[in-house]
XYZ file of C-alpha atoms in Angstrom:
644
model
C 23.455 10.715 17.877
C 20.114 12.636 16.697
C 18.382 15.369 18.013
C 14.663 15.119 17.223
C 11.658 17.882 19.165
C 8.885 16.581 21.195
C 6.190 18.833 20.675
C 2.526 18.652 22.011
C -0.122 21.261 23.695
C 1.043 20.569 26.672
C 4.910 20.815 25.606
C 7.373 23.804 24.871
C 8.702 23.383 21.330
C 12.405 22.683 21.189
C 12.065 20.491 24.316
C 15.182 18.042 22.811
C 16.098 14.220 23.725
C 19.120 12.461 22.349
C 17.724 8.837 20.665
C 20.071 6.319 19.687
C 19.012 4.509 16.606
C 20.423 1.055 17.723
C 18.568 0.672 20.739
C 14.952 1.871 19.371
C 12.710 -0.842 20.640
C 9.112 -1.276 19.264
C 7.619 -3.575 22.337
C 7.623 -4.991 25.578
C 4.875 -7.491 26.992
C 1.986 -5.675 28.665
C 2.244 -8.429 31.115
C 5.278 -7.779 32.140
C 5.369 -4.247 32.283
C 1.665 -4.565 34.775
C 4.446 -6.367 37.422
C 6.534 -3.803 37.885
C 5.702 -1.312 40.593
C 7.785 1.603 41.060
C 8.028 4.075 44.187
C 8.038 7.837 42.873
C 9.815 8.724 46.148
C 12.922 6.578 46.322
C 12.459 5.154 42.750
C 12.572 1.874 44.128
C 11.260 -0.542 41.420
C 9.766 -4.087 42.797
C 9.893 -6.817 40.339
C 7.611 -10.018 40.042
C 9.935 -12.331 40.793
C 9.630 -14.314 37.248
C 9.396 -10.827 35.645
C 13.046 -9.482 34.512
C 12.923 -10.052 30.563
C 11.096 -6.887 29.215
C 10.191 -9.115 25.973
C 8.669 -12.600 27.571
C 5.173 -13.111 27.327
C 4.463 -9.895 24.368
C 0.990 -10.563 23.188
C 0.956 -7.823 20.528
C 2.847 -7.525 17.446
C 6.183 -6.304 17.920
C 7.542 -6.239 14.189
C 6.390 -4.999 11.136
C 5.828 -8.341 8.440
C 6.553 -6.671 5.007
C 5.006 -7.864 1.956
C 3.237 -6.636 -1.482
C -0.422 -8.117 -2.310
C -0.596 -7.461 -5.677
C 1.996 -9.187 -8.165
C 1.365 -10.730 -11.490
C 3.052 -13.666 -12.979
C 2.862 -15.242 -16.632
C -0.711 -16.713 -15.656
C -2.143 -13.320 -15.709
C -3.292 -12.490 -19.617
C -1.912 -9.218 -19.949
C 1.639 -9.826 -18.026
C 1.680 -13.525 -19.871
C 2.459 -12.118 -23.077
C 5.779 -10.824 -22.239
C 6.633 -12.456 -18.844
C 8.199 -15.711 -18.578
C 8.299 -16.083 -15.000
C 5.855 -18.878 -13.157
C 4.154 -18.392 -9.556
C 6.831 -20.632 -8.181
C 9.519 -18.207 -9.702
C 7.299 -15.470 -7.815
C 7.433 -16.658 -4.327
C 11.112 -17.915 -4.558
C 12.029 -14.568 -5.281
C 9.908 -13.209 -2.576
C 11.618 -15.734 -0.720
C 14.934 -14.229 -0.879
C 16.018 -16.330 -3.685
C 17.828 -15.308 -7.005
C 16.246 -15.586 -10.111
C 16.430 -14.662 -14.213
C 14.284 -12.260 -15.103
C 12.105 -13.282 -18.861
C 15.235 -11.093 -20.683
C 17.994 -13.077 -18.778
C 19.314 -10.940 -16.214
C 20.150 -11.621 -12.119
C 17.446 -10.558 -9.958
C 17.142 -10.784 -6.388
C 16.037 -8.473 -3.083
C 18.219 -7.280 -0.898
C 16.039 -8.807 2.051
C 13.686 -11.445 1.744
C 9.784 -10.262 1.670
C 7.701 -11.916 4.805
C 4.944 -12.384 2.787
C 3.007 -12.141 -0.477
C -0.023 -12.145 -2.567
C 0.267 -13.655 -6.288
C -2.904 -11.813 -7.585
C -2.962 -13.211 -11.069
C -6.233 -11.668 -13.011
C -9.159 -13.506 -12.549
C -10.032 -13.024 -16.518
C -9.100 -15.864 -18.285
C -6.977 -16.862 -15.450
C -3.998 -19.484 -16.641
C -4.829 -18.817 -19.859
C -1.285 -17.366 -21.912
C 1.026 -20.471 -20.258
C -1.343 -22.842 -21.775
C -1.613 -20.115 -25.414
C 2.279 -20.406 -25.920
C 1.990 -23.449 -25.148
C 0.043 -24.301 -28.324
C -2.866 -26.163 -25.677
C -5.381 -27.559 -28.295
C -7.794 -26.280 -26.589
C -6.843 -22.943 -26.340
C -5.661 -23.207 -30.529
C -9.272 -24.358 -31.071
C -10.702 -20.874 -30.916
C -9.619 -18.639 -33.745
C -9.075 -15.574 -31.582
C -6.694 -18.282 -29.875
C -5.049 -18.756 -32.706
C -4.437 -15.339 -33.928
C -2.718 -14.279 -30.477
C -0.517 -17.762 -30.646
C 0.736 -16.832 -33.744
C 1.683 -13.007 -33.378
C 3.393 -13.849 -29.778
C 5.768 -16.499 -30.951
C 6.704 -14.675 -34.419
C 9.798 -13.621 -32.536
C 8.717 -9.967 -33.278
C 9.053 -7.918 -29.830
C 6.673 -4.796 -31.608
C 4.087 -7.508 -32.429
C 4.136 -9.394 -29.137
C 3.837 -6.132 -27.780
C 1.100 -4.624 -29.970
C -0.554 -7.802 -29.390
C -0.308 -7.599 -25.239
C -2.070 -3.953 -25.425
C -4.922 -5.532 -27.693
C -5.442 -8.562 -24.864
C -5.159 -6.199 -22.180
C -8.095 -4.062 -24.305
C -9.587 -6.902 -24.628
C -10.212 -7.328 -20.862
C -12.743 -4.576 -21.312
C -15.395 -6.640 -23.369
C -18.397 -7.790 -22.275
C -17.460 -11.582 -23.054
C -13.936 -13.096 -22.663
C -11.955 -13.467 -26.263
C -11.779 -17.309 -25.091
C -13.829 -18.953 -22.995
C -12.771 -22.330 -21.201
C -13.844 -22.669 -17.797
C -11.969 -26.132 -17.749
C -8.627 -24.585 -18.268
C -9.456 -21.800 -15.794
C -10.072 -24.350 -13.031
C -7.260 -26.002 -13.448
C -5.139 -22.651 -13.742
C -6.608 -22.152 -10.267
C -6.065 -25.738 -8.198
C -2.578 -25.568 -9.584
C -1.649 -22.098 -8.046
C -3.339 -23.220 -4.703
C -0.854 -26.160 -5.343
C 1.787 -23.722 -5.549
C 0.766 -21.646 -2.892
C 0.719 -24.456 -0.055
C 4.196 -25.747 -1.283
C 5.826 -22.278 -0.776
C 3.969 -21.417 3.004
C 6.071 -21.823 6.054
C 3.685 -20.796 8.982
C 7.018 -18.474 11.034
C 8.682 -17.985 7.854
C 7.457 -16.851 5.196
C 3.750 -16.965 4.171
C 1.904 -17.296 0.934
C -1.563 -15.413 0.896
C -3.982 -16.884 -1.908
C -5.558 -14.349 -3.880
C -6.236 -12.840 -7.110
C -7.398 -9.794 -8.993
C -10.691 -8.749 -10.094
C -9.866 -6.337 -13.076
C -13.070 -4.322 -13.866
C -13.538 -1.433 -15.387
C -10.104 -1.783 -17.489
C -9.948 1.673 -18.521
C -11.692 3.122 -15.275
C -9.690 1.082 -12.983
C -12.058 -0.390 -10.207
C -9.605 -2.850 -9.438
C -9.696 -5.195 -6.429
C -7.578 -7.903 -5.433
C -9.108 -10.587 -3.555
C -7.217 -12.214 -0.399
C -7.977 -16.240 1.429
C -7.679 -16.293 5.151
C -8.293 -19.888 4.348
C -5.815 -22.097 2.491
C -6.345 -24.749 -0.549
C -9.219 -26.553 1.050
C -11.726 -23.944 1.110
C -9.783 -21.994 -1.542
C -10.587 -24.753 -3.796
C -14.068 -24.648 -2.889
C -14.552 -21.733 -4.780
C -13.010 -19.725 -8.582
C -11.600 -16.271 -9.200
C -14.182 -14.136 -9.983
C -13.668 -11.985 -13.053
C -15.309 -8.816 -14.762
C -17.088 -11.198 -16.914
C -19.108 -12.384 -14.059
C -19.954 -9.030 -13.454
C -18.602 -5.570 -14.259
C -20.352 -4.217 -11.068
C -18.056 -4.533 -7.671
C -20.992 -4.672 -5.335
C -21.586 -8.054 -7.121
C -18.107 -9.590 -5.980
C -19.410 -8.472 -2.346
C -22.104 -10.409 -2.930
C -19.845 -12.855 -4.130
C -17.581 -13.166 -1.450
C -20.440 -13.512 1.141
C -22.002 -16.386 -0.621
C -17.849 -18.108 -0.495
C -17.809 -16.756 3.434
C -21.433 -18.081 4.298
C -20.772 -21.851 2.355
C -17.557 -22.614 3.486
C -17.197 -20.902 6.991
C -13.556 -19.089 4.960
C -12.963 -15.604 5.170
C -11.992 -13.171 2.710
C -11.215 -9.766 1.979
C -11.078 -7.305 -0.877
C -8.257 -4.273 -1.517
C -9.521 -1.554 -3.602
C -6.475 -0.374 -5.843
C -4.759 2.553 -7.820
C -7.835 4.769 -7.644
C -5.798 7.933 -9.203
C -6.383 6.113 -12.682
C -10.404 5.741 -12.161
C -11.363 9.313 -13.327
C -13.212 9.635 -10.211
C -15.122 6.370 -9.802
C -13.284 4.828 -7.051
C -14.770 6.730 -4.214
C -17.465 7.623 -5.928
C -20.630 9.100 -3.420
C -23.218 7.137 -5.352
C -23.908 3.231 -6.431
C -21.952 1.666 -9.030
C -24.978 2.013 -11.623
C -25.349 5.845 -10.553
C -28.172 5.295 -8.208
C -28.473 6.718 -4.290
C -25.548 4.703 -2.402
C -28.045 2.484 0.071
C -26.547 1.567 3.465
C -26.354 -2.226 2.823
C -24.272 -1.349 0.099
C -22.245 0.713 1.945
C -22.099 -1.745 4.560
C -20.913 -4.532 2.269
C -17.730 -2.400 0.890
C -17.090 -1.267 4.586
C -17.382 -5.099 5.439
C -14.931 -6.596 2.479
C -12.464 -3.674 1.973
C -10.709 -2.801 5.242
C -7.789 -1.464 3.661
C -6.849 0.533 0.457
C -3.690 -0.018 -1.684
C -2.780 3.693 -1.255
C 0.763 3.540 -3.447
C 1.683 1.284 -6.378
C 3.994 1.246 -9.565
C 1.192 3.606 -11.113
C 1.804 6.194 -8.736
C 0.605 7.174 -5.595
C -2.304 7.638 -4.380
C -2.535 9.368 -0.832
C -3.190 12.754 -1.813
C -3.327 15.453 -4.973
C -1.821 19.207 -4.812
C -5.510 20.256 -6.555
C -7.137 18.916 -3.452
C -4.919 19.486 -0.413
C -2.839 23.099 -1.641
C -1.382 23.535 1.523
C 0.151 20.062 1.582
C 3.915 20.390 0.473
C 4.224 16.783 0.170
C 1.230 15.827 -1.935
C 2.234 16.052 -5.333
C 4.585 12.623 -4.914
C 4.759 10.291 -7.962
C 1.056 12.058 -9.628
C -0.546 10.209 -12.322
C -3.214 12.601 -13.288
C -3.784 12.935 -17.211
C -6.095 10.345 -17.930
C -7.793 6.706 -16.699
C -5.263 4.103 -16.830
C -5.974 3.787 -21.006
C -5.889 7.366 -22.306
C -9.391 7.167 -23.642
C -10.372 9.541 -20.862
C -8.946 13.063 -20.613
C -9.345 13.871 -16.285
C -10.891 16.962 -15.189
C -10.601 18.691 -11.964
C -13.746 17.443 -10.624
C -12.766 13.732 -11.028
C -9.782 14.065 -8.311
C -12.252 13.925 -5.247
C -13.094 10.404 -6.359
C -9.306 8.669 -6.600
C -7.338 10.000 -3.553
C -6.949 8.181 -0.435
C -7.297 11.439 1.853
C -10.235 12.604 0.173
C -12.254 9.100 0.522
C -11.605 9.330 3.977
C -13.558 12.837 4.411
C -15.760 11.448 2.183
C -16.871 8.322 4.223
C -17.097 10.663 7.338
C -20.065 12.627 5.123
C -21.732 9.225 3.939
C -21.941 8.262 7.681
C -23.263 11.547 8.512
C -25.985 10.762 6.265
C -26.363 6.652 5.936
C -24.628 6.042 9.647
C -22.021 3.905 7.778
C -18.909 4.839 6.474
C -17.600 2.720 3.446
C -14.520 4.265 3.193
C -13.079 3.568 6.180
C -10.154 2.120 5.293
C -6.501 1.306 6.482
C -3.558 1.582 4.071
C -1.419 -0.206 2.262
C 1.340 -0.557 -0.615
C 1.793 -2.870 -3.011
C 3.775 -3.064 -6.382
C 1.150 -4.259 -9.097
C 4.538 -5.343 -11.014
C 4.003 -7.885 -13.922
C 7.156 -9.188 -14.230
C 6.477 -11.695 -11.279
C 9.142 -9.944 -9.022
C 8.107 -7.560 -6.400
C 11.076 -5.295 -6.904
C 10.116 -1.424 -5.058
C 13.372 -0.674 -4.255
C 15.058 2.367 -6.153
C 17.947 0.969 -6.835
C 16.434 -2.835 -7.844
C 13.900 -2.054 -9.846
C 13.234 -4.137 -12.781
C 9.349 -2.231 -13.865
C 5.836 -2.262 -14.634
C 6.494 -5.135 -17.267
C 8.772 -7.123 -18.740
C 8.524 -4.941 -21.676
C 10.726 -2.570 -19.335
C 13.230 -4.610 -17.933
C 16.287 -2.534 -17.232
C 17.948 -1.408 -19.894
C 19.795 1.760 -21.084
C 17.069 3.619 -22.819
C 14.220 2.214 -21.046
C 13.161 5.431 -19.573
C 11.978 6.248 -22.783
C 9.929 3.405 -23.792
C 6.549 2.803 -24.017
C 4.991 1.445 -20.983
C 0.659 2.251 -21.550
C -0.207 3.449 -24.851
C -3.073 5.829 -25.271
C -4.855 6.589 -28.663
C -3.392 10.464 -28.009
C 0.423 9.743 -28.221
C 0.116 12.693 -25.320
C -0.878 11.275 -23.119
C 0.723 7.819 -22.954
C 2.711 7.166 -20.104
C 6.766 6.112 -20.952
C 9.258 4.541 -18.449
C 10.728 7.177 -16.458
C 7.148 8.478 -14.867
C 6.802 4.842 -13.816
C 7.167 5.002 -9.761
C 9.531 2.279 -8.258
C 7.030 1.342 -4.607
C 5.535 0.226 -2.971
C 5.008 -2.517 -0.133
C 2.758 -3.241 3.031
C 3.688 -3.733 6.157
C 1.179 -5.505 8.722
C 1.776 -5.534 12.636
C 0.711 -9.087 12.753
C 1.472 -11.220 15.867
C 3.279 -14.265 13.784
C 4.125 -14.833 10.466
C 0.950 -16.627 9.174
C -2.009 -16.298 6.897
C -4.070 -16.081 9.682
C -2.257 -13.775 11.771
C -1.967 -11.530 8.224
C -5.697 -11.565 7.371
C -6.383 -10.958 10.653
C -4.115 -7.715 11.277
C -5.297 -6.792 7.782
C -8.935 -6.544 9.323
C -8.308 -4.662 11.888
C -6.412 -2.199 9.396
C -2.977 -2.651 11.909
C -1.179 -1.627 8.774
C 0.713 0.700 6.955
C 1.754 1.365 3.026
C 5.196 2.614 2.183
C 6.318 3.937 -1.479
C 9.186 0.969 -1.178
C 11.726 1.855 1.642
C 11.196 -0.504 4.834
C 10.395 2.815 7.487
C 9.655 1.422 10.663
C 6.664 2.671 11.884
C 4.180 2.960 15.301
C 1.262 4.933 15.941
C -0.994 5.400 18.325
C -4.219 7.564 20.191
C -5.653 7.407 23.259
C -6.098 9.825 26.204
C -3.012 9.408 28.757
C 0.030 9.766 27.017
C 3.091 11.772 28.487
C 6.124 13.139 27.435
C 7.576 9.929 29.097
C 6.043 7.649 27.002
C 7.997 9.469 24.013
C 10.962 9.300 25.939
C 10.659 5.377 26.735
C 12.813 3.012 24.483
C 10.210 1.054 23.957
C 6.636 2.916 22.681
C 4.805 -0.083 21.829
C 4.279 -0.599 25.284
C 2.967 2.240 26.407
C 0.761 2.426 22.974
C -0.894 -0.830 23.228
C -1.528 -0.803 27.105
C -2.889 3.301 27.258
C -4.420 3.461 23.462
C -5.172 1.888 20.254
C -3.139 1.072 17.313
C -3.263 2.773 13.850
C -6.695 0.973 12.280
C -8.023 2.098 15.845
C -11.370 3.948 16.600
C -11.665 6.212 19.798
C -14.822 7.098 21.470
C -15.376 10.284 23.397
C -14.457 10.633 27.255
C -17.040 11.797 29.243
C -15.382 15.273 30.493
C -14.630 15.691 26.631
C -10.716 15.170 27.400
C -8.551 15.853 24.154
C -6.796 12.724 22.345
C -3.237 12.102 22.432
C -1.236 10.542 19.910
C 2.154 8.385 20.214
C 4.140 7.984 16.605
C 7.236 6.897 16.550
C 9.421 6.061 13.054
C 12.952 4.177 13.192
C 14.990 4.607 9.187
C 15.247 1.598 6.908
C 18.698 0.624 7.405
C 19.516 0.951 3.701
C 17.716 3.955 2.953
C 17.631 7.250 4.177
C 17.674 9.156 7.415
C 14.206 10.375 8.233
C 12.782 14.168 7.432
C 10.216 14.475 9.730
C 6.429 12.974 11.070
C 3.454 14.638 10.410
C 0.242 13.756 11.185
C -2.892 14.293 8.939
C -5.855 14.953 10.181
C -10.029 15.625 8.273
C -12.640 16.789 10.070
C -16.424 17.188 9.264
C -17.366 20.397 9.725
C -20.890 20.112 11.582
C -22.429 23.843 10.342
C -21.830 23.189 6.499
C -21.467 19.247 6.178
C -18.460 20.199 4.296
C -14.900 18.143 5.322
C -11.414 19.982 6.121
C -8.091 18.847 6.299
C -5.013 19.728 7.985
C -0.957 18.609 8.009
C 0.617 18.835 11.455
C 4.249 18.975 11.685
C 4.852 16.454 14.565
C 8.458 16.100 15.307
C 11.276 16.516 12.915
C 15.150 15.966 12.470
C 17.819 19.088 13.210
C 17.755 22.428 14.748
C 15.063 23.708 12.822
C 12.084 26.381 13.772
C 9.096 26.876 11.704
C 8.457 30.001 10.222
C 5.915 32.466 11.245
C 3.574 30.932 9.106
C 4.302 27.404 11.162
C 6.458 25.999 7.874
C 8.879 24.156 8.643
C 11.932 24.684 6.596
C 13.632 21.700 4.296
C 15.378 19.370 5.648
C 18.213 19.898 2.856
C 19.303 17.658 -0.085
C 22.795 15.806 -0.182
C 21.752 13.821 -3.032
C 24.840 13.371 -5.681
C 22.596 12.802 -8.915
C 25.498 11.781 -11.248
C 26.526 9.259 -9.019
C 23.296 8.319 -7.987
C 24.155 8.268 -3.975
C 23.945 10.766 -0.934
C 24.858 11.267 2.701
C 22.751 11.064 5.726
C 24.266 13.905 7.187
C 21.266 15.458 7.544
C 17.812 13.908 8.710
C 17.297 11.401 12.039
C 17.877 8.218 12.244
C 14.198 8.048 14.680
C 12.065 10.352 15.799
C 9.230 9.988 18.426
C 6.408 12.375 20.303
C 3.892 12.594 21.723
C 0.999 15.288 20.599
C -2.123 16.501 21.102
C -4.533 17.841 18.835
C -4.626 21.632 19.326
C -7.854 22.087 17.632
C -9.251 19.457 18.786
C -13.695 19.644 19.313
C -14.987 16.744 20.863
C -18.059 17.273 18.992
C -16.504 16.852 15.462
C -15.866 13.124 13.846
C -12.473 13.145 12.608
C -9.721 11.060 11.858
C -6.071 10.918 12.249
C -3.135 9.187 10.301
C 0.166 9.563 10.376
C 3.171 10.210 7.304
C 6.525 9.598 7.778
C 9.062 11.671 4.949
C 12.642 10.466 4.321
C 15.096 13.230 3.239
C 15.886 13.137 -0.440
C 16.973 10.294 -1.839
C 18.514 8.806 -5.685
C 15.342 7.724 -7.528
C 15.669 4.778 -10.112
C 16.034 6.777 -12.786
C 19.398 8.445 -11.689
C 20.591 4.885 -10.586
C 19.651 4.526 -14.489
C 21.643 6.886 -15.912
C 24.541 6.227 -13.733
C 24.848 2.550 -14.550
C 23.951 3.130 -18.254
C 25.827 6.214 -18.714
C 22.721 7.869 -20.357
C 21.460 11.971 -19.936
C 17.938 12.293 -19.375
C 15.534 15.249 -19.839
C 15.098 17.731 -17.416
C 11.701 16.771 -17.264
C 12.768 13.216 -15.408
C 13.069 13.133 -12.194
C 15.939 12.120 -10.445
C 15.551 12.585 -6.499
C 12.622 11.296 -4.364
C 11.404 11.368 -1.099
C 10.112 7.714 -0.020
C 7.579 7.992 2.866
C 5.208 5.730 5.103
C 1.283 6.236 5.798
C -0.229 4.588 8.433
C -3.909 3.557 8.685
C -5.948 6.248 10.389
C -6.786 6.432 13.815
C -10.437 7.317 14.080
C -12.734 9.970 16.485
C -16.392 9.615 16.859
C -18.052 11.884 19.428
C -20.449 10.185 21.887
């Protein structure tokens, strides 16, 4: 049994409860719970008399649906030329299924995914199947013919060499081979594909796929259907060679939305390898942002892939110093190439923390905000398995595939051997999790827009959070949160308006452990603030509610949880953390005249990261300089304030 505190404004610290892991419930209907009526005097509680099940009639989501929305198969260009694995192989794995990986080895999850977006690239999309294939067409074109010949020489350094030069490629102004037939029918085959593998309740297959622009720079979106194949069909992946310009795929996707009656939406990804231009304050060409433009990005980007193979992407140590837990998984030399050494100045424009302040000050200015985003995780693998587990993780590539020195291999090669990036920085996450009401594309897009969602680096942390302006220590104490959160506040995604005797928000979080993983640190919740005098934005980490018997310091840090991790054998104990922890907590600075926003992170204690489940299996020694414990953690979509 864990002890976990319950701390708030209008709480003692150290006020303890005893939660049993088991019996943790995320939900009861809101129906239900409105018929009972209870007595405070005698505690007598009346019941409706069709009214005894806690769950019947639940009209809110009451389990997380995991998934990743950005996977790559051998239809994307730059994965094609190693990978060997189809979209069907993709969402069978997904499925639960066991498959061979391209170099021949077992492969399957240890739980089925709910869910899943095969976002092949949108350049030259279906084009290497049909280029080792020896298509005519393709063989036609003498650039065609080069590639066909160095891939099938049955040299692993060319076919390598010659992936990097189609993935530079990708960065031209014109594609390298150009045959809109062949893309088409790329496209109604994976819609094909798609519909066989969707089982509305089971599992679901999201159409999608990525629009890779800016290579180098990394202004990567993927693109996700409400719809299925028949308005899916209606329309083609839109590449970089359409435009380089993202404000054009708005455009885009509003001409597909406005002709077909579909819906769509676009996640921004892995913004840490943009050198700043992700969340940049100005237009795409340089220009003052306008608010249509902002409006269109606020309109077809509700959430932000905030953690990825690539590394993570919440927050930097150079911009939040006082954040112990923001230098997790940092990819910070260079854009995603090495062409471009990053400076200081460029972190602002790549972190998901940051863009949040910064929409607050575009609002401020343009009364939009086009960063306000939810969050969530995805693995960008290219080996068409969506593997984010520490101890199942098969790579970036299929270049990587586990084996014993694969730490050291080459994963992105940049012109200054320095700053290349090699296996073992590679980070093994992450997945989304939606709170949709069933398992369907619909129910999925639909969470997705209202940014009821949260990213994880790969573990399967359950997660709730709330705000509104009535929760009580009881609420915390109640098995079942969800209940109280959806019928007294709003769900992570949220917005809250001011009350009109300025009364102080609440929040309700509540985490339960992935089963498999490990017991849970400690919740904190993150909030940024615009500062009204200067226009400038602030930040702060609250300590929420944490595992053990421990105080914070008189600074108000709270000590480590600990570290049982055994790194030579690549396992540890949960003998230290919580299994779940819950609160309720007020904001103690809170100003009701100040926009701000609110999200919460969830921290597992330390944990074996793929790399020591490397060199245990292989029976290899490793650097110092590789790490070999990690902490996997949650963030949830903000929750956000706007004064009346």
């Amino acid at each position: 049994m864990a002890q976990t505190y319950i701390r708030s404004s209008s709480l003692k610290p150290g006020i303890v409860t005893s939660l049993v892991f088991a019996t943790l419930a995320f939900g009861i209907s809101t129906v239900a719970a409105q018929e009972f009526q209870t007595e405070q005097e005698d505690t007598e509680v009346v019941l409706a008399p069709d009214a005894f099940s806690p769950y019947a009639g639940r009209n809110f989501p009451t389990r997380p649906l995991w998934g990743d929305s950005h996977l790559h198969t051998e239809v994307s260009v730059d994965a094609g030329t190693m990978n060997r694995l189809s979209q069907a192989d993709a969402f069978r794995f997904a499925r639960g299924e066991e498959v061979t990986t391209t170099h021949g080895l077992r492969a399957k999850l240890s739980r089925p995914l709910d869910w899943l977006v095969v976002s092949d690239h949108a350049e030259m999309y279906g084009l290497m199947p049909q280029l080792l294939a020896g298509d005519a067409q393709v063989l036609a074109n003498e650039q065609g013919r080069i590639w066909y010949k160095a891939l099938t020489a049955g040299d692993p350094q060319l076919a390598f060499n010659t992936a990097m030069e189609i993935v530079a490629s990708l960065s031209g102004d014109e594609p390298p081979i150009d045959n809109p037939k062949a893309i088409k029918h790329a496209w109604e085959n994976y819609l094909k594909t798609a519909e066989q593998f969707n089982e509305p309740g089971v599992f679901t297959s999201i159409i999608g796929y990525e629009y890779t622009t800016e290579g180098a720079n990394n202004l990567h979106r993927n693109v996700l259907f409400r719809d299925g194949p028949l308005r899916a069909s209606q329309t083609r992946p839109f590449s970089q060679y359409d435009s380089k310009n993202p404000e054009d795929l708005w455009e885009f996707l509003a001409e597909y939305e406005e002709r077909t009656g579909g819906e769509v939406l676009a996640i921004a990804h892995n913004g840490n390898l943009s050198n700043g231009r992700m969340f940049s304050m100005n237009a795409y060409d340089g220009s003052a942002l306008t608010e249509e433009i902002a409006s269109m990005r606020a309109r077809f980007e509700p959430l932000y892939e905030a953690t990825q193979i690539k590394g993570d992407g919440e927050a930097h140590p150079f911009l939040s110093p006082d954040d112990a837990f923001a230098d997790h998984d940092t990819w910070d030399a260079a854009n995603l190439n090495g062409t471009e050494i990053k400076t200081p100045d460029m972190l602002a424009g790549e972190y998901a923390r940051e863009a949040l302040k910064r929409g607050m000050q575009i609002e401020a200015d343009l009364g939009i905000n086009p960063f306000k985003f939810g969050m969530v995780g995805a693995t960008d693998s290219h080996t068409a398995m969506a593997t984010a587990q520490e101890d199942n993780f098969f790579g970036k590539h299929s270049g990587v595939e586990p084996e014993p020195n694969r730490w050291e291999h080459l994963v992105i090669e940049a012109p200054d051997p320095e700053l290349s990036i090699f296996g073992w920085k590679q980070a093994a996450g992450g997945l989304g999790a939606v709170w949709a009401t069933e398992n369907t594309r619909e129910a999925i897009f639909d969470a997705m827009m209202r940014k009821e969602t949260y990213a994880t680096t790969g573990s399967r942390i359950g997660v709730r959070f709330f705000g509104g302006y009535d929760f009580t220590e009881e609420d915390a104490l109640s098995r079942l949160p969800a209940d109280a959160g959806y019928r007294k506040g709003v769900p992570m995604g949220g917005n809250l308006g001011a009350t009109s005797d300025a009364q102080s928000p609440t929040f309700l979080v509540a985490a339960l452990k992935d089963p498999i993983s490990g017991n849970l640190d400690r919740i904190q919740i993150v909030k940024g603030w615009l500062d009204p005098e200067t226009g400038e934005t602030r930040e702060k980490v609250f300590d929420v509610v944490w595992s053990g018997d421990r105080e914070p310091d008189a600074n108000g840090i709270l000590p480590d949880v600990g570290n049982t991790v055994d790194v030579a054998n690549a396992t540890w104990t949960n003998t230290i953390g919580a299994p779940e922890l819950v609160a309720v907590w007020e904001d103690p600075d809170f100003d009701p005249s100040i926009p701000a926003f609110y999200y919460a992170r969830v921290i597992e204690i330390p944990t074996p990261r793929w790399t020591a489940y490397e060199a245990n299996r292989f029976g290899v020694e490793m650097p110092d300089y590789v790490p070999m414990v990690t902490t996997e953690r949650a963030y949830t979509s903000p929750i956000w304030y706007t004064p009346g």
